[in-house]
């Protein structure tokens, strides 16, 4: 091994990308990457780079997603698909243990051994790389570590694809999470796709010793100035084409200060409480437990499955749900993403991927809601309007989000 | 504690009102689980399976079908009186079924048009869910019900716990399953966001919109969703027809039902 991570930059052509998939598979990884299915770029296990969505781009709007062909044949020029990598690192349903009543009446409980799958994720966009880092803090560390997650994560090999084609619903720049792969982020390889007169190629750099080792095994050529410059420009240009912007205000303070805002009623009148936003969000991590038994009562299993704060059961206590209104549930989602997440995990819970905007059937837009709250908040708090009323929500504890 | 008499098995009754028998068939369709079930419970009344019936009381009664005649209305009270737990199964018993279309029409006119001697027909003006007549312990939805959910309810009652039957939207299941949303990606009208989960989001997985077989989810906001159906090509009549299928009357109720505890 001669390359130290992050220094060697090389250029792969399309065959080199094919070799990358073969190399990762040869090393025992289950390679997961974007591919086209049912009118969308979805994530799936791929056995060859041919499965990548070459020549497919995406048109996004709030509540709308359409594939469109791209003349340039690019493979990574898409964003905000219906799934995220959490589908693999934090699966939607997992068995935790089984219990059996033996013939002598004793009960034996067996913890589920997590499957030892070792993923390689090909084409992780920078916003999603940040989302993985967010889930690492939530599930992979701290007081409540999910050992299964930790194992899957530790074995995963991440190949970033820097973003050169943001969508109309993207706002990673205002969240500080893209469109380039940040220097301090953990990944194994980072690609930047370049398609121009010089051909279809990928500028690649290693971000870890494992990445450098894989790169060394691939057919490649040293990075030339033109490719490096084209890659730099493509990413810099992407930064200027964000379709959305999050207001530049202190979102944590905004969320804490607007708990009683009228805007919550407005958004609640539009929100279906269908839960799609939390399911597609790459950082949402909530689960609930599910106990199943057989008819004899001699065998029981505990499973956990994705849950959402839009479910009435989510806050069900003996007297009923704590957050019964749609207003309180939408507010829980937004204040958790943008506000209380900072208190719990030291960062925002939103990485600006835009999925919740695209995949909301009625197109509710997190950036628009935050902006409206910001306007309402400024209108209430800016001088020279009347002094704060006793009922003014500013300064209340952000911790309480019940209705 | 040895050589005791075998503990008495819970007594099961299955009853039918106005319905197509599809939900009872789901019970017969439980194949692998049917024999263990017959070991665990004493099936005392299940005409679809056996003509031999034994009187109540029943520990668990599964009731299929809606109440559409004065005789139904009397008989459901009897079933309730005979049952410790009464669980309704299917869209007819929990929401009145497709036959609740009569609730929006003139039944007398129907009987005059259809029958040569309408005087022989004794029917109510409406088709109503069982819960409109007697207290119900649990309502299992679907047209037809889902086999796995039926077993879950029966197992839960046998072991004295609450059934794990989520009452959120079909979208939850659709997203967990990894289906590409047909509304967002194809512009196909889909009732998933306002429909009760339970089927496993089958239709969107095959590129079709959800038909609403399980009736409204516990928390919905139908008025906010109508404009999406209209955008995707449905006119007012289409929307009405879309909503008035297996749970004809249920989607028409005041649609924000979430304030219920
Ligand atoms: S809140 Fe929305 S934009 Fe932010 S990370 Fe989640 S899905 Fe993406
Ligand atoms: S927004 Fe809701 S579902 Fe997502 S992590 Fe927070 S509480 Fe959980
Ligand atoms: S914001 Fe949109 S996706 Fe989220 S629950 Fe409301 S309607 Fe559903
Ligand atoms: S296809 Fe239908 S059920 Fe599935 S997420 Fe979309 S709206 Fe919901």
XYZ file of C-alpha atoms and ligand atoms in Angstrom:
696
model
C 0.000 0.000 0.000
C 1.584 3.208 -1.109
C -1.304 5.643 -1.197
C -2.292 7.405 1.937
C -6.008 8.143 2.066
C -7.164 11.328 0.491
C -4.039 12.042 -1.486
C -4.120 9.913 -4.613
C -6.615 11.122 -7.140
C -7.257 8.970 -10.126
C -9.614 8.765 -13.048
C -11.837 5.785 -13.783
C -13.693 5.305 -17.007
C -16.942 3.341 -17.301
C -15.017 0.084 -17.358
C -13.231 1.194 -14.226
C -16.614 1.649 -12.549
C -17.511 -1.889 -13.625
C -14.236 -3.099 -12.133
C -15.088 -1.288 -8.891
C -18.320 -3.235 -8.543
C -16.499 -6.503 -9.293
C -13.732 -5.700 -6.821
C -16.181 -4.849 -4.042
C -18.092 -8.067 -4.672
C -14.867 -10.041 -4.729
C -14.093 -8.620 -1.295
C -17.332 -10.048 0.007
C -19.448 -6.920 -0.067
C -23.096 -6.900 -1.020
C -23.081 -3.956 -3.414
C -26.097 -1.669 -3.236
C -26.564 1.154 -5.667
C -29.088 3.217 -7.582
C -31.027 1.540 -10.354
C -34.229 2.228 -12.250
C -37.420 0.473 -11.199
C -41.092 1.420 -11.471
C -40.434 4.900 -12.771
C -37.897 5.951 -10.160
C -34.246 5.642 -9.237
C -34.387 3.216 -6.322
C -31.685 1.476 -4.305
C -31.131 -2.201 -4.872
C -28.481 -4.874 -4.710
C -26.541 -4.740 -7.955
C -24.309 -7.395 -9.428
C -22.819 -5.171 -12.089
C -22.320 -1.490 -12.871
C -24.608 -2.003 -15.854
C -27.534 -1.824 -13.431
C -26.717 1.814 -12.569
C -29.153 4.388 -13.989
C -26.976 5.508 -16.902
C -28.808 8.176 -18.859
C -31.556 8.823 -16.311
C -32.198 12.095 -14.594
C -35.040 13.189 -12.357
C -37.494 16.073 -12.279
C -38.643 16.955 -8.797
C -41.300 19.193 -7.403
C -43.163 19.206 -4.139
C -45.274 16.037 -4.280
C -44.010 15.121 -7.731
C -41.214 12.942 -9.140
C -40.593 12.015 -12.774
C -37.727 10.239 -14.469
C -36.397 11.886 -17.568
C -33.785 10.612 -20.000
C -30.445 12.424 -20.101
C -28.497 12.704 -23.288
C -25.146 12.675 -21.501
C -25.617 9.144 -20.180
C -24.631 10.140 -16.616
C -25.142 7.522 -13.887
C -25.214 9.690 -10.758
C -27.219 12.695 -11.963
C -30.277 12.133 -9.813
C -31.319 12.888 -6.243
C -34.050 12.436 -3.636
C -35.158 8.938 -4.599
C -37.893 7.239 -2.617
C -35.519 5.358 -0.335
C -32.355 6.125 1.527
C -29.491 3.998 2.819
C -31.242 3.650 6.151
C -33.308 0.910 4.494
C -30.120 -1.183 4.722
C -28.384 0.133 7.847
C -31.568 0.490 9.897
C -33.979 -2.005 8.288
C -37.693 -1.413 8.472
C -38.395 -4.654 10.359
C -36.037 -6.780 12.416
C -36.498 -9.652 14.828
C -34.929 -8.950 18.215
C -35.539 -12.184 20.095
C -37.587 -15.341 20.247
C -38.925 -17.131 23.318
C -40.096 -20.713 23.667
C -41.803 -22.597 26.457
C -39.993 -25.926 26.709
C -41.678 -29.233 27.524
C -40.763 -28.846 31.208
C -42.410 -25.452 31.315
C -39.214 -23.420 31.370
C -38.999 -20.443 29.064
C -35.940 -19.983 26.900
C -35.233 -16.619 25.331
C -32.817 -16.354 22.430
C -31.506 -13.039 21.210
C -31.425 -12.713 17.451
C -27.934 -12.800 15.969
C -27.721 -9.928 13.492
C -26.956 -11.089 9.946
C -23.277 -10.491 9.133
C -23.894 -8.813 5.811
C -21.233 -6.391 4.677
C -22.586 -3.735 2.364
C -20.847 -1.539 -0.136
C -22.957 1.491 -0.936
C -22.202 2.853 -4.385
C -23.259 6.413 -5.136
C -23.905 7.906 -1.684
C -24.672 11.572 -2.217
C -23.029 14.010 0.203
C -26.346 14.872 1.895
C -26.921 11.174 2.474
C -23.375 10.741 3.742
C -24.257 13.351 6.370
C -27.509 11.558 7.082
C -25.545 8.365 7.780
C -23.313 10.357 10.124
C -26.444 11.640 11.885
C -27.781 8.110 12.347
C -24.313 7.048 13.536
C -24.693 9.509 16.391
C -28.252 8.414 17.145
C -27.952 4.641 16.794
C -24.254 3.900 16.734
C -23.100 5.769 19.810
C -24.212 7.529 22.936
C -26.186 6.056 25.764
C -28.355 3.725 23.693
C -26.225 1.916 21.171
C -27.877 -0.357 18.660
C -25.252 -3.098 18.296
C -26.843 -4.438 15.129
C -26.634 -1.010 13.515
C -23.072 -0.590 14.688
C -22.045 -3.863 13.119
C -23.735 -3.153 9.792
C -22.239 0.306 9.757
C -18.725 -0.795 10.707
C -18.686 -3.356 7.904
C -20.104 -0.987 5.288
C -17.903 0.423 2.514
C -19.084 3.837 1.350
C -18.542 5.138 -2.162
C -19.656 8.748 -2.345
C -20.848 10.304 -5.595
C -20.484 14.050 -5.302
C -23.557 15.880 -6.442
C -23.461 17.574 -9.823
C -27.192 17.611 -10.514
C -29.238 18.946 -7.602
C -33.009 18.779 -7.847
C -35.629 21.466 -7.535
C -36.273 20.303 -3.967
C -32.640 20.169 -2.792
C -31.190 22.538 -0.177
C -27.999 20.903 1.061
C -26.069 24.157 0.646
C -28.197 25.938 3.240
C -27.806 22.943 5.581
C -24.037 22.816 5.003
C -24.140 19.196 3.874
C -23.238 19.280 0.166
C -22.937 19.217 -2.766
C -19.271 18.169 -2.383
C -18.025 15.423 -0.100
C -16.708 17.317 2.914
C -13.090 16.729 3.890
C -13.939 15.686 7.439
C -16.574 13.100 6.570
C -16.003 9.368 6.820
C -16.140 7.556 3.515
C -13.992 5.081 1.648
C -14.029 6.433 -1.884
C -15.448 9.607 -3.380
C -16.303 9.903 -7.068
C -17.139 12.933 -9.144
C -18.780 12.134 -12.439
C -17.586 14.128 -15.428
C -19.142 13.925 -18.869
C -17.714 16.275 -21.498
C -15.700 16.246 -24.704
C -13.026 14.371 -22.819
C -15.407 11.438 -22.339
C -17.479 9.894 -19.537
C -15.241 9.430 -16.514
C -15.036 9.613 -12.752
C -12.515 11.525 -10.718
C -11.920 9.418 -7.643
C -10.121 9.822 -4.338
C -9.774 7.534 -1.356
C -11.002 8.590 2.069
C -9.797 5.586 4.067
C -7.098 2.917 3.943
C -9.709 0.404 2.750
C -10.694 2.822 0.005
C -7.078 3.301 -1.048
C -6.623 -0.455 -1.219
C -9.658 -0.907 -3.439
C -8.626 1.993 -5.638
C -5.168 0.500 -6.065
C -6.772 -2.653 -7.460
C -8.710 -0.838 -10.196
C -7.724 -0.029 -13.761
C -7.225 3.730 -13.563
C -5.135 6.594 -14.750
C -3.678 9.456 -12.741
C -5.920 12.476 -12.414
C -5.277 14.981 -15.170
C -5.740 18.707 -14.693
C -8.674 18.969 -17.091
C -10.690 16.249 -15.376
C -9.933 17.628 -11.923
C -10.967 21.100 -13.020
C -14.140 19.860 -14.709
C -15.077 17.937 -11.560
C -14.420 20.940 -9.346
C -16.517 23.145 -11.590
C -19.380 20.670 -11.776
C -19.669 20.543 -7.986
C -19.211 24.297 -7.579
C -21.865 24.864 -10.208
C -24.236 22.453 -8.450
C -23.966 24.618 -5.349
C -25.481 27.515 -7.287
C -28.438 25.482 -8.556
C -30.188 24.485 -5.328
C -33.935 24.482 -5.874
C -34.725 25.346 -2.259
C -33.170 27.264 0.612
C -33.693 26.884 4.324
C -34.077 30.277 6.027
C -30.772 31.455 7.452
C -32.258 32.085 10.875
C -31.301 30.143 14.025
C -33.677 27.228 13.407
C -33.228 25.805 16.881
C -34.363 29.094 18.420
C -37.092 29.471 15.803
C -38.589 26.076 16.665
C -38.466 26.777 20.391
C -39.988 30.207 19.905
C -42.933 29.333 17.683
C -44.638 26.452 19.467
C -47.912 28.353 19.543
C -47.649 29.882 16.053
C -50.736 30.083 13.838
C -48.764 28.452 11.045
C -49.149 25.061 12.729
C -52.901 25.272 12.186
C -52.327 26.206 8.586
C -50.033 23.272 7.868
C -52.263 20.910 9.839
C -55.134 21.798 7.516
C -53.018 20.531 4.602
C -51.200 17.591 6.231
C -52.711 14.121 5.776
C -50.733 12.677 8.722
C -49.863 9.885 6.293
C -46.299 9.507 7.606
C -44.527 9.480 4.234
C -42.141 12.274 5.207
C -40.724 10.392 8.191
C -40.446 7.145 6.243
C -38.419 8.709 3.426
C -36.312 10.924 5.671
C -32.802 9.468 5.835
C -32.326 10.486 9.470
C -35.671 9.520 11.050
C -34.919 6.537 13.240
C -38.008 5.839 15.347
C -39.174 2.270 15.802
C -41.804 0.490 17.815
C -41.889 -3.056 19.075
C -44.205 -5.747 17.888
C -44.765 -8.908 19.904
C -46.093 -11.891 18.030
C -47.072 -15.226 19.459
C -48.389 -18.417 17.984
C -51.805 -19.903 18.745
C -50.475 -22.298 21.384
C -48.865 -19.519 23.390
C -45.637 -21.561 23.522
C -43.677 -19.445 21.075
C -43.269 -15.693 21.045
C -41.143 -13.280 19.043
C -40.256 -9.643 19.437
C -39.797 -7.597 16.307
C -39.190 -3.943 15.841
C -40.427 -1.917 12.943
C -40.158 1.630 11.666
C -42.575 3.927 13.400
C -43.421 7.553 12.837
C -44.482 10.437 15.032
C -47.442 10.860 12.633
C -48.917 7.626 13.983
C -51.447 8.160 16.774
C -50.014 5.082 18.479
C -46.614 6.759 18.634
C -47.617 8.778 21.686
C -50.250 6.402 23.021
C -50.420 6.378 26.800
C -53.118 4.796 28.956
C -55.374 7.812 28.472
C -54.956 7.856 24.686
C -52.495 9.547 22.340
C -50.656 12.539 23.751
C -50.423 14.088 20.287
C -53.920 13.537 19.011
C -54.188 16.498 16.649
C -52.491 16.650 13.270
C -51.142 20.001 14.375
C -49.243 18.532 17.290
C -47.888 15.718 15.150
C -46.646 17.905 12.311
C -45.122 20.164 14.946
C -43.373 17.192 16.556
C -41.811 16.262 13.209
C -40.624 19.745 12.349
C -39.462 20.759 15.810
C -37.610 17.484 16.196
C -35.885 17.715 12.809
C -34.852 21.346 13.112
C -34.919 22.064 16.838
C -34.749 19.468 19.577
C -32.439 17.257 17.478
C -29.699 19.762 18.351
C -30.377 19.234 22.066
C -30.389 15.476 21.742
C -27.683 14.791 19.205
C -25.727 18.000 18.708
C -26.707 18.634 15.094
C -29.676 19.295 12.889
C -31.848 16.312 12.032
C -32.226 17.623 8.491
C -29.542 17.292 5.837
C -31.455 19.058 3.066
C -32.016 16.050 0.802
C -35.524 17.219 -0.128
C -37.128 13.764 0.065
C -39.862 14.817 2.482
C -40.877 17.544 0.029
C -40.899 15.289 -3.030
C -42.628 12.277 -1.473
C -45.311 14.130 0.470
C -48.485 13.358 -1.505
C -49.717 16.910 -0.948
C -46.307 18.546 -1.383
C -45.794 20.082 2.043
C -42.404 21.787 1.939
C -40.212 21.842 5.047
C -38.336 24.931 3.830
C -41.581 26.799 3.166
C -42.974 25.880 6.583
C -39.770 27.003 8.297
C -39.829 30.251 6.312
C -43.462 30.908 7.225
C -42.746 30.282 10.901
C -39.778 32.606 10.627
C -41.956 35.351 9.144
C -44.582 34.917 11.826
C -41.921 34.931 14.525
C -40.194 38.056 13.210
C -43.497 39.853 12.840
C -44.276 39.086 16.470
C -40.923 39.838 17.943
C -39.568 42.712 15.899
C -39.741 46.199 17.356
C -41.544 48.521 17.262
C -44.596 46.278 17.563
C -46.312 46.020 20.913
C -44.313 44.436 23.747
C -44.492 40.670 24.002
C -47.832 39.474 25.255
C -48.035 37.197 28.252
C -49.067 34.353 25.930
C -46.040 34.810 23.718
C -44.361 31.485 23.209
C -40.803 32.809 23.038
C -38.594 31.610 25.782
C -40.652 28.563 26.594
C -38.875 25.325 27.083
C -38.332 23.609 23.755
C -38.576 20.215 25.387
C -42.358 20.088 25.672
C -43.991 19.405 22.373
C -47.238 17.853 23.491
C -50.496 19.503 22.499
C -51.538 -30.327 39.315
C -51.473 -33.660 37.483
C -54.071 -35.736 35.695
C -56.421 -32.837 35.540
C -59.217 -32.701 33.101
C -58.051 -30.857 29.994
C -58.591 -27.151 30.590
C -61.757 -25.956 28.894
C -60.972 -24.482 25.527
C -62.311 -21.039 24.684
C -65.511 -21.293 22.681
C -65.517 -19.680 19.264
C -68.535 -18.562 17.292
C -68.527 -17.208 13.750
C -71.646 -15.360 12.615
C -72.754 -13.966 9.318
C -74.976 -11.025 8.474
C -75.258 -9.195 5.120
C -71.982 -10.112 3.435
C -70.343 -12.171 0.718
C -68.716 -14.759 3.046
C -65.259 -13.723 1.882
C -64.041 -12.879 5.366
C -65.191 -16.200 6.817
C -63.425 -17.834 3.887
C -60.274 -16.069 5.039
C -60.564 -18.052 8.260
C -60.957 -21.304 6.348
C -58.067 -20.195 4.202
C -55.747 -20.213 7.218
C -54.663 -23.714 6.165
C -51.575 -24.395 8.277
C -53.006 -22.604 11.283
C -56.530 -23.964 11.057
C -55.829 -27.301 12.735
C -53.835 -25.749 15.610
C -56.705 -23.278 15.987
C -59.196 -26.126 16.200
C -57.006 -27.570 18.992
C -56.904 -24.330 20.919
C -60.538 -23.311 20.633
C -63.799 -25.132 20.515
C -65.526 -24.064 17.320
C -69.164 -24.071 18.346
C -70.789 -22.049 15.632
C -69.318 -21.671 12.156
C -71.897 -22.490 9.500
C -69.472 -21.928 6.674
C -67.401 -24.836 8.005
C -69.951 -27.123 9.624
C -73.687 -27.445 9.986
C -73.290 -28.669 13.564
C -73.928 -25.732 15.829
C -73.775 -25.540 19.590
C -75.372 -22.840 21.686
C -73.568 -20.014 23.421
C -72.153 -18.473 25.425
C -69.107 -17.907 23.261
C -65.815 -16.578 24.542
C -64.970 -15.045 21.200
C -67.416 -14.286 18.422
C -66.298 -13.211 14.987
C -69.052 -11.363 13.197
C -69.118 -10.859 9.452
C -71.639 -8.706 7.616
C -73.661 -5.566 8.083
C -77.084 -4.991 9.552
C -79.629 -4.531 6.785
C -82.901 -6.044 8.049
C -84.986 -5.809 11.208
C -84.201 -9.493 11.775
C -80.426 -8.741 11.596
C -80.889 -5.985 14.132
C -82.566 -8.411 16.520
C -80.101 -11.252 15.918
C -76.969 -9.128 16.476
C -78.272 -8.250 19.942
C -78.590 -11.939 20.651
C -75.053 -12.603 19.425
C -73.801 -9.800 21.626
C -75.658 -11.177 24.611
C -74.118 -14.603 23.980
C -70.532 -13.362 23.526
C -67.813 -12.378 25.951
C -65.743 -10.754 23.218
C -67.299 -9.644 19.966
C -64.940 -8.894 17.079
C -66.295 -7.685 13.768
C -64.440 -8.874 10.684
C -64.411 -7.077 7.369
C -65.708 -3.928 5.735
C -69.381 -4.978 5.952
C -69.366 -5.560 9.689
C -67.158 -2.587 10.517
C -68.432 -0.034 8.018
C -71.617 -1.294 6.367
C -69.863 -2.637 3.268
C -70.560 -1.943 -0.389
C -74.235 -2.479 0.365
C -74.161 0.783 2.332
C -74.516 2.440 -1.073
C -78.195 2.122 -0.281
C -77.671 4.753 2.411
C -77.352 7.296 -0.379
C -80.397 6.079 -2.313
C -84.076 5.259 -1.951
C -84.356 1.598 -0.934
C -88.100 1.478 -1.493
C -87.571 2.509 -5.064
C -85.000 -0.272 -5.460
C -87.326 -2.931 -4.104
C -90.167 -1.710 -6.325
C -87.924 -1.849 -9.379
C -86.208 -5.156 -8.665
C -88.832 -7.390 -7.079
C -92.141 -8.478 -8.563
C -93.731 -8.557 -5.134
C -91.931 -5.938 -3.059
C -94.295 -6.544 -0.137
C -92.329 -9.702 0.653
C -89.147 -7.729 1.172
C -88.449 -6.675 4.717
C -85.382 -4.493 4.775
C -83.958 -1.456 6.507
C -83.334 1.805 4.685
C -79.638 1.619 5.568
C -76.792 -0.865 5.846
C -74.977 -0.164 9.066
C -71.938 -1.526 10.889
C -72.409 -3.799 13.858
C -71.077 -1.069 16.128
C -74.146 1.026 15.291
C -76.241 -1.597 17.110
C -74.198 -3.165 19.886
C -70.876 -2.519 21.618
C -67.978 -4.109 19.747
C -64.708 -5.151 21.360
C -62.544 -4.926 18.273
C -63.096 -4.073 14.613
C -60.920 -5.825 12.060
C -61.008 -4.058 8.733
C -60.623 -5.001 5.123
C -62.496 -6.282 2.116
C -61.606 -9.008 2.623
C -59.719 -9.113 5.910
C -56.063 -10.077 5.912
C -55.319 -13.643 7.005
C -52.323 -12.651 9.134
C -54.323 -9.941 10.886
C -57.172 -12.352 11.632
C -54.764 -14.818 13.223
C -53.193 -11.981 15.183
C -56.571 -10.944 16.574
C -57.553 -14.495 17.495
C -54.126 -15.182 19.026
C -54.261 -11.930 20.969
C -57.695 -12.740 22.401
C -56.574 -16.250 23.307
C -53.562 -14.898 25.182
C -55.401 -11.948 26.700
C -53.419 -9.173 25.062
C -54.215 -6.279 22.788
C -54.015 -7.155 19.076
C -51.186 -5.478 17.203
C -53.251 -4.021 14.378
C -51.834 -0.608 13.432
C -54.443 1.956 12.447
C -52.182 4.336 10.545
C -52.284 4.897 6.774
C -51.463 2.435 3.991
C -48.522 4.714 3.112
C -46.648 3.458 6.188
C -46.733 -0.084 4.853
C -46.105 1.070 1.297
C -42.932 2.897 2.240
C -41.676 0.110 4.503
C -42.125 -2.270 1.632
C -40.006 -0.021 -0.602
C -42.689 0.619 -3.200
C -42.301 3.650 -5.443
C -45.246 5.926 -4.656
C -47.695 5.781 -7.564
C -49.186 9.160 -6.673
C -45.914 11.049 -6.600
C -44.036 9.195 -9.352
C -46.855 8.312 -11.759
C -49.775 10.624 -10.986
C -52.012 7.609 -10.314
C -54.932 8.292 -7.954
C -54.312 6.353 -4.745
C -56.361 6.313 -1.530
C -53.385 5.084 0.519
C -52.799 8.301 2.486
C -56.340 8.224 3.909
C -56.812 4.454 4.141
C -56.306 2.176 7.134
C -53.270 -0.090 6.803
C -53.649 -3.841 6.994
C -53.320 -5.263 3.486
C -49.562 -4.702 3.318
C -50.007 -2.068 0.570
C -50.566 -4.624 -2.169
C -52.013 -2.452 -4.936
C -49.274 0.209 -5.149
C -46.732 -2.638 -5.291
C -48.417 -3.603 -8.558
C -48.561 -0.057 -9.877
C -52.219 0.539 -8.959
C -53.593 3.097 -6.579
C -55.049 1.910 -3.280
C -58.806 1.279 -3.536
C -59.515 1.945 0.122
C -60.601 -1.616 0.981
C -59.734 -1.133 4.647
C -61.706 2.081 5.078
C -60.418 5.297 6.596
C -57.304 5.273 8.767
C -57.821 6.426 12.333
C -56.226 9.756 11.552
C -57.010 11.190 8.142
C -57.563 14.509 6.467
C -59.614 13.636 3.412
C -60.571 17.190 2.371
C -56.878 18.018 2.015
C -56.367 15.050 -0.281
C -59.289 15.551 -2.697
C -57.392 18.194 -4.718
C -54.661 15.611 -5.438
C -57.240 13.154 -6.778
C -58.671 15.937 -8.915
C -55.195 16.887 -10.173
C -54.641 13.270 -11.188
C -57.616 13.363 -13.527
C -60.655 12.519 -11.427
C -63.721 14.691 -11.761
C -66.146 15.150 -8.906
C -68.169 12.080 -9.819
C -65.029 9.943 -10.093
C -63.933 11.035 -6.633
C -67.310 10.168 -5.144
C -67.260 6.765 -6.797
C -63.686 6.167 -5.685
C -64.667 6.787 -2.082
C -67.917 4.836 -2.168
C -66.765 1.300 -2.728
C -66.306 -1.428 -0.112
C -66.567 1.039 2.737
C -69.187 3.106 0.965
C -70.368 5.119 3.912
C -67.204 5.279 6.001
C -65.194 7.814 3.991
C -68.164 10.146 4.022
C -68.110 10.565 7.767
C -66.573 13.737 9.110
C -63.136 12.944 7.936
C -60.994 14.409 10.653
C -61.643 11.716 13.233
C -58.430 12.183 15.073
C -59.767 14.071 18.058
C -61.142 10.757 19.260
C -58.837 9.661 22.064
S -36.247 16.527 6.834
Fe -36.672 16.267 4.648
S -35.028 17.361 3.607
Fe -34.407 17.095 5.729
S -33.200 15.199 5.737
Fe -35.315 14.604 6.216
S -36.252 14.119 4.243
Fe -34.361 15.229 3.809
S -39.296 13.360 13.240
Fe -40.663 11.884 14.227
S -40.227 9.879 13.280
Fe -38.536 11.284 12.772
S -36.995 10.876 14.348
Fe -38.257 12.605 15.054
S -39.876 11.718 16.314
Fe -38.934 10.064 15.095
S -46.202 16.388 5.737
Fe -46.903 15.316 3.895
S -45.863 13.318 3.951
Fe -45.737 14.192 6.004
S -47.516 13.356 7.069
Fe -48.147 15.351 6.255
S -49.057 14.882 4.260
Fe -47.902 13.057 4.889
S -48.532 4.681 -3.538
Fe -50.352 5.277 -2.378
S -50.145 4.121 -0.479
Fe -48.135 4.133 -1.423
S -47.065 5.917 -0.495
Fe -48.039 6.579 -2.423
S -49.981 7.444 -1.804
Fe -49.270 6.157 -0.107
